[in-house]
mmCIF file of C-alpha atoms in Angstrom:
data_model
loop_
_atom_site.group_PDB
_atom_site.id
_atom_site.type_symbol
_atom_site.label_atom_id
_atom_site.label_comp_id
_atom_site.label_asym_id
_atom_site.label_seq_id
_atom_site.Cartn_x
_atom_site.Cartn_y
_atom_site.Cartn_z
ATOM 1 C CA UNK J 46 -33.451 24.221 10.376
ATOM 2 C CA UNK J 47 -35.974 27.027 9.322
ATOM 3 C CA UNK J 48 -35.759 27.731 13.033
ATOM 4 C CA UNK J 49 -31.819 28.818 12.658
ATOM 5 C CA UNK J 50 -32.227 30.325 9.253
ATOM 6 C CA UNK J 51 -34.371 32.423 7.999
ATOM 7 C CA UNK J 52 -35.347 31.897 4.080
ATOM 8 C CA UNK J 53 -38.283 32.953 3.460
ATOM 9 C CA UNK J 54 -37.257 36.383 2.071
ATOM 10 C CA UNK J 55 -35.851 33.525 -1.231
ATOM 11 C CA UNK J 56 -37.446 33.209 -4.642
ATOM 12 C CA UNK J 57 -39.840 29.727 -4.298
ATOM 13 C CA UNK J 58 -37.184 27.193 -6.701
ATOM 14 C CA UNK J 59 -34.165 29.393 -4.970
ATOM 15 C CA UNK J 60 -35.077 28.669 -1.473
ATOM 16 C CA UNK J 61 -35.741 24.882 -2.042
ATOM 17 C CA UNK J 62 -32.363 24.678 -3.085
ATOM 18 C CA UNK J 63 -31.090 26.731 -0.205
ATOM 19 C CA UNK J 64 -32.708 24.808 2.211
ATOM 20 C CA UNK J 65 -32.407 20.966 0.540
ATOM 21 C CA UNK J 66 -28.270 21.561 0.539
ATOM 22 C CA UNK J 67 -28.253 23.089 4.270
ATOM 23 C CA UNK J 68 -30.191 20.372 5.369
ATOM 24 C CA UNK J 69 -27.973 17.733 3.787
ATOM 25 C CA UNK J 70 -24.513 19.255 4.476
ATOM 26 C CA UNK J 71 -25.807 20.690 8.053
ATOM 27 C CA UNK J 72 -24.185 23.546 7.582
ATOM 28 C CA UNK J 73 -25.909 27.181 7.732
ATOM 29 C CA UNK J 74 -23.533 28.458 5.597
ATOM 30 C CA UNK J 75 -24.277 27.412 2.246
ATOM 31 C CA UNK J 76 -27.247 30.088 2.297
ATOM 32 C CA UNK J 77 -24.669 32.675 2.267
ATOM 33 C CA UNK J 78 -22.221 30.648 -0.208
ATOM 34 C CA UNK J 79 -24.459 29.466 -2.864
ATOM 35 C CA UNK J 80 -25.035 30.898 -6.057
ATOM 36 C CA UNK J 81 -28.075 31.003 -8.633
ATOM 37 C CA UNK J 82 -30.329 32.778 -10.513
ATOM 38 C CA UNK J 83 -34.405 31.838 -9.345
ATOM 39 C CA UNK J 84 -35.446 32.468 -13.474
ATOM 40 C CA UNK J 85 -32.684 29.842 -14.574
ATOM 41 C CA UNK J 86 -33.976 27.949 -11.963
ATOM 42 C CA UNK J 87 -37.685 28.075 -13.116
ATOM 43 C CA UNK J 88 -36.366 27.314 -16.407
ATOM 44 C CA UNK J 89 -34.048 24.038 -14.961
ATOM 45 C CA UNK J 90 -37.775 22.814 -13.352
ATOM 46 C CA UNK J 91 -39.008 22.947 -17.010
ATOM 47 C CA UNK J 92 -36.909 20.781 -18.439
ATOM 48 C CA UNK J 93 -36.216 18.907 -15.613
ATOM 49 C CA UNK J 94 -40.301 17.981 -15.539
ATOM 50 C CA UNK J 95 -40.282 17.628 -19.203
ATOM 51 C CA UNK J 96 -38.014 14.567 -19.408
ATOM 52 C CA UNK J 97 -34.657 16.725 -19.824
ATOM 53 C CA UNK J 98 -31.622 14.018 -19.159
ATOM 54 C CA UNK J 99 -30.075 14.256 -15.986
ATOM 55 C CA UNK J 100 -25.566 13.625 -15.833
ATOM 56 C CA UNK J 101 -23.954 12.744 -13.241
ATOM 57 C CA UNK J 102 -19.959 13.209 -12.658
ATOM 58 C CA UNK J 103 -19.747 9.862 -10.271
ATOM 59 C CA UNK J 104 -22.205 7.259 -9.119
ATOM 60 C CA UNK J 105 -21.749 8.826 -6.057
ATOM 61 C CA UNK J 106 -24.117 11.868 -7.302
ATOM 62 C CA UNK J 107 -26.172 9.647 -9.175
ATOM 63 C CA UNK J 108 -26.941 7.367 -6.017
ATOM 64 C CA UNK J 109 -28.274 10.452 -4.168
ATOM 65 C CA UNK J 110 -30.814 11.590 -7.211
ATOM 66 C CA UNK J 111 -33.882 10.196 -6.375
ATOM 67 C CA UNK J 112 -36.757 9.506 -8.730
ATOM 68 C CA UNK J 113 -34.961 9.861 -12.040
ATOM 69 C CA UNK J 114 -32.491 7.997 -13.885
ATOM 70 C CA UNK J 115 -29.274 9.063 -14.606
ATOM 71 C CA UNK J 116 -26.283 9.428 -16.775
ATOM 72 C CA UNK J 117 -23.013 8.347 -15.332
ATOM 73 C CA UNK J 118 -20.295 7.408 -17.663
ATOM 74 C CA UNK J 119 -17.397 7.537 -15.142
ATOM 75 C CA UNK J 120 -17.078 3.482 -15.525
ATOM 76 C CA UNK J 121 -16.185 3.786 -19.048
ATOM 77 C CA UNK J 122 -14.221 6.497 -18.930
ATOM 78 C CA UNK J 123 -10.192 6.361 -19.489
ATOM 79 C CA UNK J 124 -7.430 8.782 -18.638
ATOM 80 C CA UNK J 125 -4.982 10.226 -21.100
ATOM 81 C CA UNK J 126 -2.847 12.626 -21.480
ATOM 82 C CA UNK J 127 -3.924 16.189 -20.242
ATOM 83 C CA UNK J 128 -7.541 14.238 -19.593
ATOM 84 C CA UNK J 129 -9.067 12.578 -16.715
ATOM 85 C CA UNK J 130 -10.872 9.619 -16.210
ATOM 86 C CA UNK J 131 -13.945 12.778 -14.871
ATOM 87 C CA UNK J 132 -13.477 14.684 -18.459
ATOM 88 C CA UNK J 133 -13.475 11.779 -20.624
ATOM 89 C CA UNK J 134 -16.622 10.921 -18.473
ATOM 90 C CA UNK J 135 -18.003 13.830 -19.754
ATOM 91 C CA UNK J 136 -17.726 13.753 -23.293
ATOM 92 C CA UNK J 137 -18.792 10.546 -23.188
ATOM 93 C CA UNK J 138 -21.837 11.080 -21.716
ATOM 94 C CA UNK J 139 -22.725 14.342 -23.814
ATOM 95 C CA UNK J 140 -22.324 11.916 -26.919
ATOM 96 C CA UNK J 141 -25.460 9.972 -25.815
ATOM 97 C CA UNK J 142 -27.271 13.083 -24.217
ATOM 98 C CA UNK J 143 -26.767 15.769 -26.169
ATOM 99 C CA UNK J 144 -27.987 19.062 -25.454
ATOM 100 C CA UNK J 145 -30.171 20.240 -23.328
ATOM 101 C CA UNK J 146 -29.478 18.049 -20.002
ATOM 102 C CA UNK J 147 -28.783 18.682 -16.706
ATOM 103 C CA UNK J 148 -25.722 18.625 -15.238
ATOM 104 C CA UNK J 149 -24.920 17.534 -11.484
ATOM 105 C CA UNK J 150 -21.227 18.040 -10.561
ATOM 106 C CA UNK J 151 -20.180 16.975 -7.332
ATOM 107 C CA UNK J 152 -17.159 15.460 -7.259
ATOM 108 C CA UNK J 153 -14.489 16.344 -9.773
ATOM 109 C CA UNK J 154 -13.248 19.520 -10.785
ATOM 110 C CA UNK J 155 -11.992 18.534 -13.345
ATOM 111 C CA UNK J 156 -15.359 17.432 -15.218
ATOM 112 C CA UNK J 157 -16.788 21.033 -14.472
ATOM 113 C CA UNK J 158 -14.101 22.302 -16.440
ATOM 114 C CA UNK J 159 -14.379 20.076 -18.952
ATOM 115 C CA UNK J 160 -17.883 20.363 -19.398
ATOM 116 C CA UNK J 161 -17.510 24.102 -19.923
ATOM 117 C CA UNK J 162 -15.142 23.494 -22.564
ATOM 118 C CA UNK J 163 -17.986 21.524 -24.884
ATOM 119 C CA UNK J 164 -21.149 23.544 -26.210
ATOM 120 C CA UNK J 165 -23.243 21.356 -24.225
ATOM 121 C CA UNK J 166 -25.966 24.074 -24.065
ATOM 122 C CA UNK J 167 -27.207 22.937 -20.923
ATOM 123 C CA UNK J 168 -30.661 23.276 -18.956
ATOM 124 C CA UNK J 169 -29.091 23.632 -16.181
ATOM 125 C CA UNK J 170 -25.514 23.329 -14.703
ATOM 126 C CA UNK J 171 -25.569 22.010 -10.795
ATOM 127 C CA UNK J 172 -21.815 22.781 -10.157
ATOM 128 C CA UNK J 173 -20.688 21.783 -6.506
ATOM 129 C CA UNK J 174 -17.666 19.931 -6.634
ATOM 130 C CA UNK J 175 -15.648 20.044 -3.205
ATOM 131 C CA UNK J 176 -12.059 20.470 -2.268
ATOM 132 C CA UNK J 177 -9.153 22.308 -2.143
ATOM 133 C CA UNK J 178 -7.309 21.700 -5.817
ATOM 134 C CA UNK J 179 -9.419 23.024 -8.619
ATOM 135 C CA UNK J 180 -12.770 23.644 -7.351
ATOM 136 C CA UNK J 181 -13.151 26.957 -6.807
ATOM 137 C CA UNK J 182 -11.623 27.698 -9.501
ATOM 138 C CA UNK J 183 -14.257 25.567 -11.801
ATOM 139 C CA UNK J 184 -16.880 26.915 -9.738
ATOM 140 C CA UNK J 185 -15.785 30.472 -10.646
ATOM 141 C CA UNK J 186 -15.038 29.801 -14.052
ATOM 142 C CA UNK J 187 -19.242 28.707 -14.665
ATOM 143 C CA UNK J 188 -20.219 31.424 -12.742
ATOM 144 C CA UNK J 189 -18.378 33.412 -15.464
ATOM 145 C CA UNK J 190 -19.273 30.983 -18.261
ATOM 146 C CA UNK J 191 -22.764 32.962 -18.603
ATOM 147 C CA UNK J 192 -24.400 29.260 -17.988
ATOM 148 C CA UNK J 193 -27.312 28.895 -16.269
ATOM 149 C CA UNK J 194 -26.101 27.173 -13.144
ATOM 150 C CA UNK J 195 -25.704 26.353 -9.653
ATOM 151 C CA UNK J 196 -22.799 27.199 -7.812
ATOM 152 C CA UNK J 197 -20.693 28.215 -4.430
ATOM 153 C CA UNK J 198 -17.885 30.060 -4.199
ATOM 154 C CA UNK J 199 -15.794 28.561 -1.469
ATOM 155 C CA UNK J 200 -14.101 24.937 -1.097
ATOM 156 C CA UNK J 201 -17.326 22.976 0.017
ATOM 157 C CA UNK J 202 -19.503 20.886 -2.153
ATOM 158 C CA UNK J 203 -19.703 17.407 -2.674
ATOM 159 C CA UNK J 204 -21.997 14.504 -3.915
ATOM 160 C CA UNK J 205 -24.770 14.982 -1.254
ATOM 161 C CA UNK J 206 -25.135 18.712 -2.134
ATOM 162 C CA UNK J 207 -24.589 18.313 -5.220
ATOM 163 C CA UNK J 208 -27.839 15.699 -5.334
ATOM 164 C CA UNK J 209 -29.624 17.442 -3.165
ATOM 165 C CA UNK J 210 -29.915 20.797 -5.092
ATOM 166 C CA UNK J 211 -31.380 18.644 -8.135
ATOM 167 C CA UNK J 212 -33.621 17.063 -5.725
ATOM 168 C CA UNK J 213 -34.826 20.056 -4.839
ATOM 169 C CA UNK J 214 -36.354 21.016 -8.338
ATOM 170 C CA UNK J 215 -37.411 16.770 -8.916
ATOM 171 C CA UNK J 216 -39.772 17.513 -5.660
ATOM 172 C CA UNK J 217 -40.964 21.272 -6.099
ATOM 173 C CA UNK J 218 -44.328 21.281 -7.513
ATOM 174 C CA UNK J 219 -45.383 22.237 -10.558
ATOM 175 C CA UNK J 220 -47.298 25.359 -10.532
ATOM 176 C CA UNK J 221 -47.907 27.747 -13.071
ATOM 177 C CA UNK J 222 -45.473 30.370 -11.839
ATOM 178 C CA UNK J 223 -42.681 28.062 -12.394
ATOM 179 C CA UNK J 224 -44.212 26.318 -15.633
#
């Protein structure tokens, strides 16, 4: 990969993530199409290292997080009216995390948004979800939410990105640049 893209000109946490979600999607152009800030990043690594919950929108996501336990409440989650099985997810899982977590959003546009309708003040948003109803949208509306986050700003995303951009911070050392 490193031979077909060049990232070493990329913040330390940044170009993990860069090169973690290219690897896992094959596809170059994430490093043009992802979003994030590298001292909301060091910040994520913090918490993440600290013991800061990890959520998951569907066991999909969860299944790819590797070394840490998860939050997934998608099973007991219902749909109503004007809610989704996804946002119900979501509140229910910020009722037994509170805040502080990390958030890992690959799937469902629909939890994004409902995430960024709770004060959830989060460590760290991971917002990937993929396809063509709703997603950019969501993704645009937490780059605008002022949230520390990860984003892109076209179509693509999905569980194995999304997963793999957390993994990225569960296996980048602790130094004490990004302490």
């Amino acid at each position: 990969m490193r031979a077909r893209l060049d990232t070493s000109h990329l913040a330390p946490l940044t170009r993990a993530v860069v090169e973690r979600v290219v690897h896992s999607a094959a596809d170059l152009g994430y490093a043009a199409d992802l979003v994030m800030d590298e001292d909301c990043l060091v910040k994520a690594h913090a918490a993440l290292h600290a013991g800061a919950p990890v959520v998951t929108d569907v066991e999909m996501v969860a299944a790819g997080i590797t070394r840490r336990e998860t939050v997934c409440r998608l099973r007991d989650a219902e749909s109503g009216p004007g809610l989704t099985r996804s946002a119900h997810a979501i509140r229910l899982a910020y009722e037994e995390v509170g805040p502080g977590a990390l958030w890992v959003i690959g799937n469902a546009p629909t939890a994004l948004e409902e995430l960024l309708t709770l004060d959830t003040a989060p460590a760290l948003v991971i917002g990937l979800p993929v396809g063509f109803v709703g997603a950019v949208e969501s993704k645009q509306a937490l780059r605008e939410s002022g949230l520390p986050a990860v984003s892109n700003v076209s179509e693509k995303g999905g569980s194995a990105v999304a997963s793999a951009a957390l993994n990225a911070l569960l296996y980048h050392p602790l130094t004490e640049e990004n302490q």
